[in-house]
GROMACS .gro file of C-alpha atoms in nm:
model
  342
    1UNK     CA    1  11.199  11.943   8.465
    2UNK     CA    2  11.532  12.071   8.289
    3UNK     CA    3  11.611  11.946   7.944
    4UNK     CA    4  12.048  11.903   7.809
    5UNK     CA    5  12.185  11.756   7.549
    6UNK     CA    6  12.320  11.426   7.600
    7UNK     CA    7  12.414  11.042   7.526
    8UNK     CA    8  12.127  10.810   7.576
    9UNK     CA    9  12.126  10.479   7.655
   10UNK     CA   10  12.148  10.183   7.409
   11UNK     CA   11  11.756  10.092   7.292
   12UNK     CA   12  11.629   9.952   7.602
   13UNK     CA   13  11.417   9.571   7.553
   14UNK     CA   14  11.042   9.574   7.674
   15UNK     CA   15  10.902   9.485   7.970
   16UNK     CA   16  10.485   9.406   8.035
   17UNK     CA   17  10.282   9.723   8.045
   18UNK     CA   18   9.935   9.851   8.037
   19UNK     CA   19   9.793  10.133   7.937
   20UNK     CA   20   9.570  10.357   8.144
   21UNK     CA   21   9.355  10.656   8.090
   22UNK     CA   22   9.375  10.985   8.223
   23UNK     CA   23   9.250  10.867   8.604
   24UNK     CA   24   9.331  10.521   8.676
   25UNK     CA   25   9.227  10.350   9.002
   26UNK     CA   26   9.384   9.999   9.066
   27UNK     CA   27   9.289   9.723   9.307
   28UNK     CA   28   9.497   9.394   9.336
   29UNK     CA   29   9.453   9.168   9.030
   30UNK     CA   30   9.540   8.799   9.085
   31UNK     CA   31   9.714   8.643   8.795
   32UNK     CA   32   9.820   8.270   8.764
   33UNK     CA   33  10.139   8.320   8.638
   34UNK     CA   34  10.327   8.606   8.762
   35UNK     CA   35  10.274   8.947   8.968
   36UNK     CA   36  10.331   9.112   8.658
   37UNK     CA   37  10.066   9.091   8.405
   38UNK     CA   38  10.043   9.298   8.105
   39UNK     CA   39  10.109   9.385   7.738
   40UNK     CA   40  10.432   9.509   7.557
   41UNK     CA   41  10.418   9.779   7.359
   42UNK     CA   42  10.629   9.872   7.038
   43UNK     CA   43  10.969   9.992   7.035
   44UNK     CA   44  11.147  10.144   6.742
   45UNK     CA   45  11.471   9.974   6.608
   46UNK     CA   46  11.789  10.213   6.491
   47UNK     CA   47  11.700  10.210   6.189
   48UNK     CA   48  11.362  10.331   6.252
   49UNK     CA   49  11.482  10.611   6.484
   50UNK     CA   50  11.744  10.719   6.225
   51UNK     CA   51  11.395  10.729   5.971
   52UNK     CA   52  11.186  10.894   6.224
   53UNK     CA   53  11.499  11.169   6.272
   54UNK     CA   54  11.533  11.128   6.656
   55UNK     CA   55  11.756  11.323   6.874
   56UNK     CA   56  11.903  11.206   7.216
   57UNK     CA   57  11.890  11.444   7.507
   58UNK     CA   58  11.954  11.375   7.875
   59UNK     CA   59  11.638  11.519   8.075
   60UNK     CA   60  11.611  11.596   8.456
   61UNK     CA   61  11.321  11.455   8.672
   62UNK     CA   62  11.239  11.537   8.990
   63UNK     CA   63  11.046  11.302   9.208
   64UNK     CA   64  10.907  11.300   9.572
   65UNK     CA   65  10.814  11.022   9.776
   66UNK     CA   66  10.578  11.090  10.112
   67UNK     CA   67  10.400  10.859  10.341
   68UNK     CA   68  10.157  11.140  10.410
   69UNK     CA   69   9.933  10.993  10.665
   70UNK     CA   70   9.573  11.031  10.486
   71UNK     CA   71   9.526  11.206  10.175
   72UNK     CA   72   9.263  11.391  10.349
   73UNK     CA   73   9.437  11.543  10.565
   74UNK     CA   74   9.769  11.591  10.425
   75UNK     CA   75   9.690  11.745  10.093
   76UNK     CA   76   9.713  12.093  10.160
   77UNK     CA   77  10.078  12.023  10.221
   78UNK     CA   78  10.086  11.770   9.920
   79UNK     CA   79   9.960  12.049   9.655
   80UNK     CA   80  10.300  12.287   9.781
   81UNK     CA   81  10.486  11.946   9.744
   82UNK     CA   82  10.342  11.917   9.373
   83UNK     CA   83  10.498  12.310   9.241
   84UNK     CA   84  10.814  12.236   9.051
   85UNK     CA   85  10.826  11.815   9.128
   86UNK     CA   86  10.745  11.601   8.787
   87UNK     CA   87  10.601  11.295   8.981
   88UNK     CA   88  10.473  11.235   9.365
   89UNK     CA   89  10.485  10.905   9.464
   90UNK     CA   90  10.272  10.896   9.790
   91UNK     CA   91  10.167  10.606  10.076
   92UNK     CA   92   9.939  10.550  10.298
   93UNK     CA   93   9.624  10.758  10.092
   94UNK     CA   94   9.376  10.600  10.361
   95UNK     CA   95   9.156  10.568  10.002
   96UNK     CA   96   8.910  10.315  10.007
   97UNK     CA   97   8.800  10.206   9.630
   98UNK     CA   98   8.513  10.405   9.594
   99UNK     CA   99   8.761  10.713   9.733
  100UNK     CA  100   9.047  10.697   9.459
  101UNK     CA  101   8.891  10.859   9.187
  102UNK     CA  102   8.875  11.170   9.478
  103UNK     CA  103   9.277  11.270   9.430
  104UNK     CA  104   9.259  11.351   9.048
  105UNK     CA  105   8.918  11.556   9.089
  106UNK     CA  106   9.145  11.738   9.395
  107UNK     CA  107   9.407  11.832   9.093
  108UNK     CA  108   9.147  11.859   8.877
  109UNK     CA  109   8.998  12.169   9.065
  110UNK     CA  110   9.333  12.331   9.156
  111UNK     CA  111   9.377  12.427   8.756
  112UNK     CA  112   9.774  12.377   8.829
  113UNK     CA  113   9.821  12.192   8.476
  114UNK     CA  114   9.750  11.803   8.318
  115UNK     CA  115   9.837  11.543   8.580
  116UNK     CA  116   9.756  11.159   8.515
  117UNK     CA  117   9.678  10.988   8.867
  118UNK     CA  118   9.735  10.609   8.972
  119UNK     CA  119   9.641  10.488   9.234
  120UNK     CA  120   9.527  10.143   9.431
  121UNK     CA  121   9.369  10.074   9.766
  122UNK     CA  122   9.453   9.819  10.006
  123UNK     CA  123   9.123   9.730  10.122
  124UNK     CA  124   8.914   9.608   9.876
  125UNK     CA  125   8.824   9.283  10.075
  126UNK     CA  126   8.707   9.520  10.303
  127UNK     CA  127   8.478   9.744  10.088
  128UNK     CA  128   8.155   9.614  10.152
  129UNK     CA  129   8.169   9.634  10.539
  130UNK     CA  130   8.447   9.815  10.674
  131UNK     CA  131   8.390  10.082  10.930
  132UNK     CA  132   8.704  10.137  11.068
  133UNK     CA  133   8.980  10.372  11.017
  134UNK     CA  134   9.140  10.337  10.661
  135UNK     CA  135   9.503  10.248  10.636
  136UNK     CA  136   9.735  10.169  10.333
  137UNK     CA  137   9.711  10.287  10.003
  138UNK     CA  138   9.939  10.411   9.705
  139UNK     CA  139   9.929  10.720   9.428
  140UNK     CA  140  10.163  10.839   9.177
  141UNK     CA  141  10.106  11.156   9.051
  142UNK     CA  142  10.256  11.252   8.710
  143UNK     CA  143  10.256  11.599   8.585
  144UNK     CA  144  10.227  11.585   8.163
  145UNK     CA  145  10.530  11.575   8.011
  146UNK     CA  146  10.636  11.674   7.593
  147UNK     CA  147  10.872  11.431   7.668
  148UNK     CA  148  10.776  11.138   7.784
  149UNK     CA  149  10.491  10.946   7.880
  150UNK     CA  150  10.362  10.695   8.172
  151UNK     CA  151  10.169  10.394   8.184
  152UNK     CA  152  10.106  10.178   8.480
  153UNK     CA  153  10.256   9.837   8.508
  154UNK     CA  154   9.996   9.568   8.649
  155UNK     CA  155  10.091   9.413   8.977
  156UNK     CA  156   9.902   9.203   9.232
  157UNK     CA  157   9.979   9.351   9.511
  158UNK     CA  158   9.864   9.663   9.731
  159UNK     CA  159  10.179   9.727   9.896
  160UNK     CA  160  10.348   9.777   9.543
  161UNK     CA  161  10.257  10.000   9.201
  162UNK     CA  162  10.515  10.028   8.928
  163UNK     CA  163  10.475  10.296   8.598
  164UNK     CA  164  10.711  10.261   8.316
  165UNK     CA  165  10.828  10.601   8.165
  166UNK     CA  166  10.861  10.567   7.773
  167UNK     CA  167  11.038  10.829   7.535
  168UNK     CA  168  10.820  10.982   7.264
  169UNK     CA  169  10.958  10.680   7.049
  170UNK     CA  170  10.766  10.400   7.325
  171UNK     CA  171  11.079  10.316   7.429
  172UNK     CA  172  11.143  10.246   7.785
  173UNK     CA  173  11.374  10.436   7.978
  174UNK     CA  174  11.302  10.406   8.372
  175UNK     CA  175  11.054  10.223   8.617
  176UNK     CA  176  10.969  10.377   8.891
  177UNK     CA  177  10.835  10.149   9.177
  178UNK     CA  178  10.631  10.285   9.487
  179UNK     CA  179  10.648  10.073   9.816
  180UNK     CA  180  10.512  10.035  10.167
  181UNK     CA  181  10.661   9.825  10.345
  182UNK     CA  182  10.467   9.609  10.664
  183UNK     CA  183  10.615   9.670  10.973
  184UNK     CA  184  10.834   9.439  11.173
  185UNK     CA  185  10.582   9.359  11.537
  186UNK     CA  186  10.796   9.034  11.573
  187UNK     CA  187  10.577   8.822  11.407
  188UNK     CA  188  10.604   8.519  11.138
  189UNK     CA  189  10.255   8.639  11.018
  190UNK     CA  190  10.449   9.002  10.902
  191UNK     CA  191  10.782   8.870  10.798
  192UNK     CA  192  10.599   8.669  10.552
  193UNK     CA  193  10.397   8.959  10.420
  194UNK     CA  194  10.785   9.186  10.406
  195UNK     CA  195  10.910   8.855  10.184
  196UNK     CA  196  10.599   8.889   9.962
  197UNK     CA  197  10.609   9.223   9.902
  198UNK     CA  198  10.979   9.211   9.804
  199UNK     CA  199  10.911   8.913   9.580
  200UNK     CA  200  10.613   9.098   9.362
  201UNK     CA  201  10.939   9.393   9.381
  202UNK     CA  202  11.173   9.113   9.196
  203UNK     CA  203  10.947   9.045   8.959
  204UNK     CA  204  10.997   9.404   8.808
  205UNK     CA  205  11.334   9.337   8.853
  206UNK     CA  206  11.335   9.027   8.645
  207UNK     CA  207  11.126   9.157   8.414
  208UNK     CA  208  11.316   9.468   8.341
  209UNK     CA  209  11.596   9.228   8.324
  210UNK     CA  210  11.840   9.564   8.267
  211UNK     CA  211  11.691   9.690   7.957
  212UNK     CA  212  11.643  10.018   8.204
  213UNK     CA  213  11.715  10.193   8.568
  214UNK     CA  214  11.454  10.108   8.791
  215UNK     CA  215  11.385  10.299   9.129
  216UNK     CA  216  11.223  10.224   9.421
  217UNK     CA  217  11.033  10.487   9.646
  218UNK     CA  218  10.896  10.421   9.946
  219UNK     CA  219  10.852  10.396  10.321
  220UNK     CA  220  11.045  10.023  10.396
  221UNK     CA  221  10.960  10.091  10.749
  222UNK     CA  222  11.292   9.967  10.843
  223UNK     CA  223  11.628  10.126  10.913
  224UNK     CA  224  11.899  10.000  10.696
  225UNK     CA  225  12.301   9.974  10.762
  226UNK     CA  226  12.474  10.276  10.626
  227UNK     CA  227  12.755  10.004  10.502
  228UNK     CA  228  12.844   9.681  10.439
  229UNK     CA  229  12.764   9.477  10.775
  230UNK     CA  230  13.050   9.269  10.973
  231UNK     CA  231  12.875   9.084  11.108
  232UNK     CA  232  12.545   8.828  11.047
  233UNK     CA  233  12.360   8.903  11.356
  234UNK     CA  234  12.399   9.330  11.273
  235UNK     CA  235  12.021   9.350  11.268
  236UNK     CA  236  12.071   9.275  11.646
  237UNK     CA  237  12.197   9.595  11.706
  238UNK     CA  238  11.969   9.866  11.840
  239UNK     CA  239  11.760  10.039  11.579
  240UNK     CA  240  11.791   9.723  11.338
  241UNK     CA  241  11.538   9.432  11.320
  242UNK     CA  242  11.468   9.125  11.084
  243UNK     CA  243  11.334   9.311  10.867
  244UNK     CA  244  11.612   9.524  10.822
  245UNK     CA  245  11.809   9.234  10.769
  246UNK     CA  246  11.531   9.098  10.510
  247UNK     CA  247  11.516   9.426  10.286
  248UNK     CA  248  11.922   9.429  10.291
  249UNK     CA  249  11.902   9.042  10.126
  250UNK     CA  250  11.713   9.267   9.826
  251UNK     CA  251  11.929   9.531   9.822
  252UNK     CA  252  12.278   9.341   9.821
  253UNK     CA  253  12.167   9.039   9.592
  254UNK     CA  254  12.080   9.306   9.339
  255UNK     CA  255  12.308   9.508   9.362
  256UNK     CA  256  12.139   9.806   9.437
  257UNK     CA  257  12.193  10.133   9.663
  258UNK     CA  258  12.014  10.348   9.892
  259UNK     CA  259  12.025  10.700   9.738
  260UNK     CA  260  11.961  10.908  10.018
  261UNK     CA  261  12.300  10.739  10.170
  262UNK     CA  262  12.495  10.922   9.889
  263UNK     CA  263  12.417  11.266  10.010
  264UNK     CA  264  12.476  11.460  10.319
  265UNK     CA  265  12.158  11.526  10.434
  266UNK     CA  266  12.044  11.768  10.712
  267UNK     CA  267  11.785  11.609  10.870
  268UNK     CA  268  11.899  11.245  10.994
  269UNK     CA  269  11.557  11.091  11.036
  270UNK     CA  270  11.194  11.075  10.807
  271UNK     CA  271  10.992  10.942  11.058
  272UNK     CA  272  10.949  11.089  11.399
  273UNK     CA  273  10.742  11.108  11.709
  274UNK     CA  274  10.850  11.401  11.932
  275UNK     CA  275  10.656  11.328  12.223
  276UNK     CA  276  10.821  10.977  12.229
  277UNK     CA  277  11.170  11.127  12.155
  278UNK     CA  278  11.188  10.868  11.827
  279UNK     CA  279  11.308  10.957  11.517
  280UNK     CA  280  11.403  10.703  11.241
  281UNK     CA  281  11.538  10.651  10.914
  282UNK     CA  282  11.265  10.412  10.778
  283UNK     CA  283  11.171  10.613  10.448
  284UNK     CA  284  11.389  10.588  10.137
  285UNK     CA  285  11.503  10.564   9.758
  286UNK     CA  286  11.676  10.280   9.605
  287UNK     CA  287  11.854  10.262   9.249
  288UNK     CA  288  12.080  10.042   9.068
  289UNK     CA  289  12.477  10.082   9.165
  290UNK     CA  290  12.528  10.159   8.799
  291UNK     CA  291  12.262  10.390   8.774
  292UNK     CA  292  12.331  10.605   9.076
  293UNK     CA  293  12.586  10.893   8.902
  294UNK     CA  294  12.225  10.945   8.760
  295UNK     CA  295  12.099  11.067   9.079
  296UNK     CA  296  12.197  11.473   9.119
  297UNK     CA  297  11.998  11.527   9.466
  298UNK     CA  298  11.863  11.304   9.695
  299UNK     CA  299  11.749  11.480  10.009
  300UNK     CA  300  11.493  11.461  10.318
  301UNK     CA  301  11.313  11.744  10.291
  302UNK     CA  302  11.308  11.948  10.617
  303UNK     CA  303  10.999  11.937  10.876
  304UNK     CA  304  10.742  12.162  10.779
  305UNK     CA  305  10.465  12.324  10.991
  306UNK     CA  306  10.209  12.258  10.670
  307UNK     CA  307  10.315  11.869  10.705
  308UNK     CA  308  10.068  11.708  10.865
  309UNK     CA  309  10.260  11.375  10.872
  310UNK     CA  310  10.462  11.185  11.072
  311UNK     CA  311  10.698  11.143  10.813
  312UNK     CA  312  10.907  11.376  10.619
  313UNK     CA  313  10.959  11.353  10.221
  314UNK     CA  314  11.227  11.236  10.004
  315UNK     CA  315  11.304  11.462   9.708
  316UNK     CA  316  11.523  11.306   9.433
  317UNK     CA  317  11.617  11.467   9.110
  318UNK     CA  318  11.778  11.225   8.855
  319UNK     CA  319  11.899  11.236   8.505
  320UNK     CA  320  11.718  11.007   8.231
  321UNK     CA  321  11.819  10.983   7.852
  322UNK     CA  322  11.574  11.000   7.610
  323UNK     CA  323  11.456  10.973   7.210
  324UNK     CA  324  11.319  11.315   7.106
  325UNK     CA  325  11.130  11.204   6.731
  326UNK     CA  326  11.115  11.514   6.503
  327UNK     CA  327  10.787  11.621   6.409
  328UNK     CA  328  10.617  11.468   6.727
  329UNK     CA  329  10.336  11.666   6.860
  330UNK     CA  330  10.365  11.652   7.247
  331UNK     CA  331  10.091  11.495   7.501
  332UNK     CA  332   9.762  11.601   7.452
  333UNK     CA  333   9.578  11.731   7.751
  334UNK     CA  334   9.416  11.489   7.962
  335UNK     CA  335   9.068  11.407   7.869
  336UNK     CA  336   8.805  11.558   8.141
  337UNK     CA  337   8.636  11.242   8.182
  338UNK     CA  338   8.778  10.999   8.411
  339UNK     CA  339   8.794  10.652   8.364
  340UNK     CA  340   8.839  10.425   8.642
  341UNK     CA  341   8.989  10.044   8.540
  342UNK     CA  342   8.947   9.711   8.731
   0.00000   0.00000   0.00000
C-alpha cells in the first residue's frame, strides 16, 4: 500500500457496523427488519478534526478477489497471492463452521505480518449431518494497516459479506462487498436465490446511501454485456443468460460499472475448463460510475501453474482518501487469541 498527499472526500455519514475481533467467523444471522443489522460508530465533525489536527492524504489499496476452489487446496497459491495485496477477498472456502477459524491459524503460522480474517460458511443447516463435499463459503483477508481499520458489516446472507474501512478518525471511507453469485441451471428455484442475493447487495447500497464508494468483488457467475444493450432480449445471445440480464438490472439502476471493462486486459476469460474448450468472463469488480477514476489497475491476473483453480484472480488497485489524526498511535498487533462470534 502506497501513501500521497491528497484531497479527501467531504465527511462521509454512517452506515450499521459491528465490530469484530482479531478472527471472526460469521454464519447467517436472521434479522426482522433488514439484511443489515448492526451498530454505528462515531464520526468526528470538522471541527473536531481541525481539534484533533488531521491531515488528508489519498492512499492506494490493492485488493484481490479469487474463487479459489477449496481453501484447502488452493492456499499454497493464495499465500503468493497475499505478498504485496492489502486485502483478499476469496469464494468458495469449502469451510464448514467448525473449519473457519482454520484460515487465520494458516496466517497465523506463516509469520508474514498481522492479518484480521472474516469469514462465513454456507452450510450451517448442514453442520450436524453433512457428509458430502463442501461448497460455498466467503473470507476477506485484511493485512493491518496504520491507516485504517476494518470491521465487518452484519448481513444475513452466505452468498454476501461486507467490511467497512474507517480512517483513523472512525470515519468511513469505502465498503467493500464480497459476492458469489448462484448459477443460472434454468431454474425459477435459482433465479430467485440470484434476486435475493442482489437484494441483501442493495441493502448496503441503501444503507451507504453515498456517504462512501462501495465495491463489489466477486464471482457473479454470469457474463455481462461489455456495453449498453440494443436490444431487450440481448441475454438471448450466446454466452448471455437471465441471469446476466438480472445482475445488469443492478448494475444499470445504480449506476454502477464493471471495472475490469475499463482496462485492456490480457487474458479475456477468469473461468475456464480446457478440456471442454470453455472459457468465460463470469468473475468481476464493480464500483460506482463516479468512483471509477479511483480505480488505477484492474486486471485478470494471468494463469498460473501454482493455481489450483478453475478460476483466475482479479487484482484491483484503487485510490481512497483518508483522515490521518496527529498523535495517533497505529493498530496494535492482533491479539493471539482468537475469538470466534455468532
Amino acid at each position: 500500500m502506497s501513501i500521497q498527499g491528497g484531497t479527501a472526500r467531504p465527511n462521509a455519514a454512517t452506515i450499521a457496523t459491528t465490530t469484530h475481533p482479531t478472527t471472526t467467523t460469521t454464519t447467517p444471522t436472521p434479522t426482522a427488519t433488514s439484511p443489515m443489522n448492526a451498530t454505528t460508530p462515531t464520526v468526528a465533525d470538522a471541527a473536531d478534526q481541525a481539534t484533533a489536527g488531521t491531515t488528508k492524504d489519498t492512499i492506494k489499496i490493492k485488493c484481490i478477489s479469487y474463487n479459489c476452489k477449496g481453501f484447502k487446496q488452493g492456499n499454497d497459491y493464495i499465500r503468493t497471492l497475499l505478498q504485496n495485496t492489502d486485502i483478499i477477498l476469496l469464494s468458495e472456502t469449502w469451510l464448514r463452521p467448525g473449519e473457519l477459524m482454520s484460515i487465520q491459524m494458516w496466517i497465523d503460522a506463516l509469520n508474514i505480518g498481522h492479518y484480521k480474517v472474516y469469514a462465513k460458511s454456507s452450510m450451517e443447516s448442514n453442520a450436524g449431518s453433512y457428509s458430502g463435499r463442501p461448497f460455498g463459503g466467503l473470507a476477506i483477508i485484511v493485512k493491518a494497516s496504520n491507516h485504517f481499520n476494518v470491521r465487518e458489516i452484519s448481513l444475513d446472507s452466505d452468498r454476501v459479506m461486507s467490511v467497512s474501512v474507517h480512517d483513523l478518525n472512525d470515519t468511513i471511507v469505502h465498503t467493500l462487498v464480497n459476492v458469489y453469485m448462484p448459477f443460472h441451471d434454468g431454474t425459477v428455484a435459482m433465479a430467485e436465490e440470484l434476486v435475493g442475493t442482489l437484494d441483501v447487495m442493495q441493502s448496503i447500497v441503501e444503507s451507504v446511501n453515498g456517504s462512501c464508494p462501495i465495491k463489489f468483488f466477486g464471482d457473479f457467475n454470469c457474463q455481462l454485456p461489455k456495453s449498453k444493450p440494443r436490444s431487450v432480449t440481448w441475454y438471448r445471445s450466446p454466452g448471455f443468460n437471465r441471469h446476466s440480464s438480472i445482475v445488469y438490472d443492478f448494475i444499470a439502476s445504480n449506476e454502477l460499472v464493471v471495472a475490469d471493462f475499463l482496462a485492456n486486459q490480457s487474458v479475456q476469460y477468469t473461468y475456464f475448463c480446457h478440456a471442454r474448450n470453455v472459457h468465460t468472463w463470469i468473475d468481476h469488480i464493480l464500483c460506482f460510475d463516479y468512483d471509477a477514476p479511483s480505480v488505477d489497475t484492474c486486471s485478470i491476473l494471468p494463469p498460473s501453474p501454482d493455481n489450483d483453480s478453475d478460476h483466475l484472480p482479479l487484482e484491483c488497485t484503487f485510490s481512497m482518501s483518508i483522515s490521518q489524526v496527529r498523535g495517533c498511535l497505529p493498530n496494535q498487533p492482533p491479539s493471539s487469541r482468537s475469538s470466534y462470534a455468532r
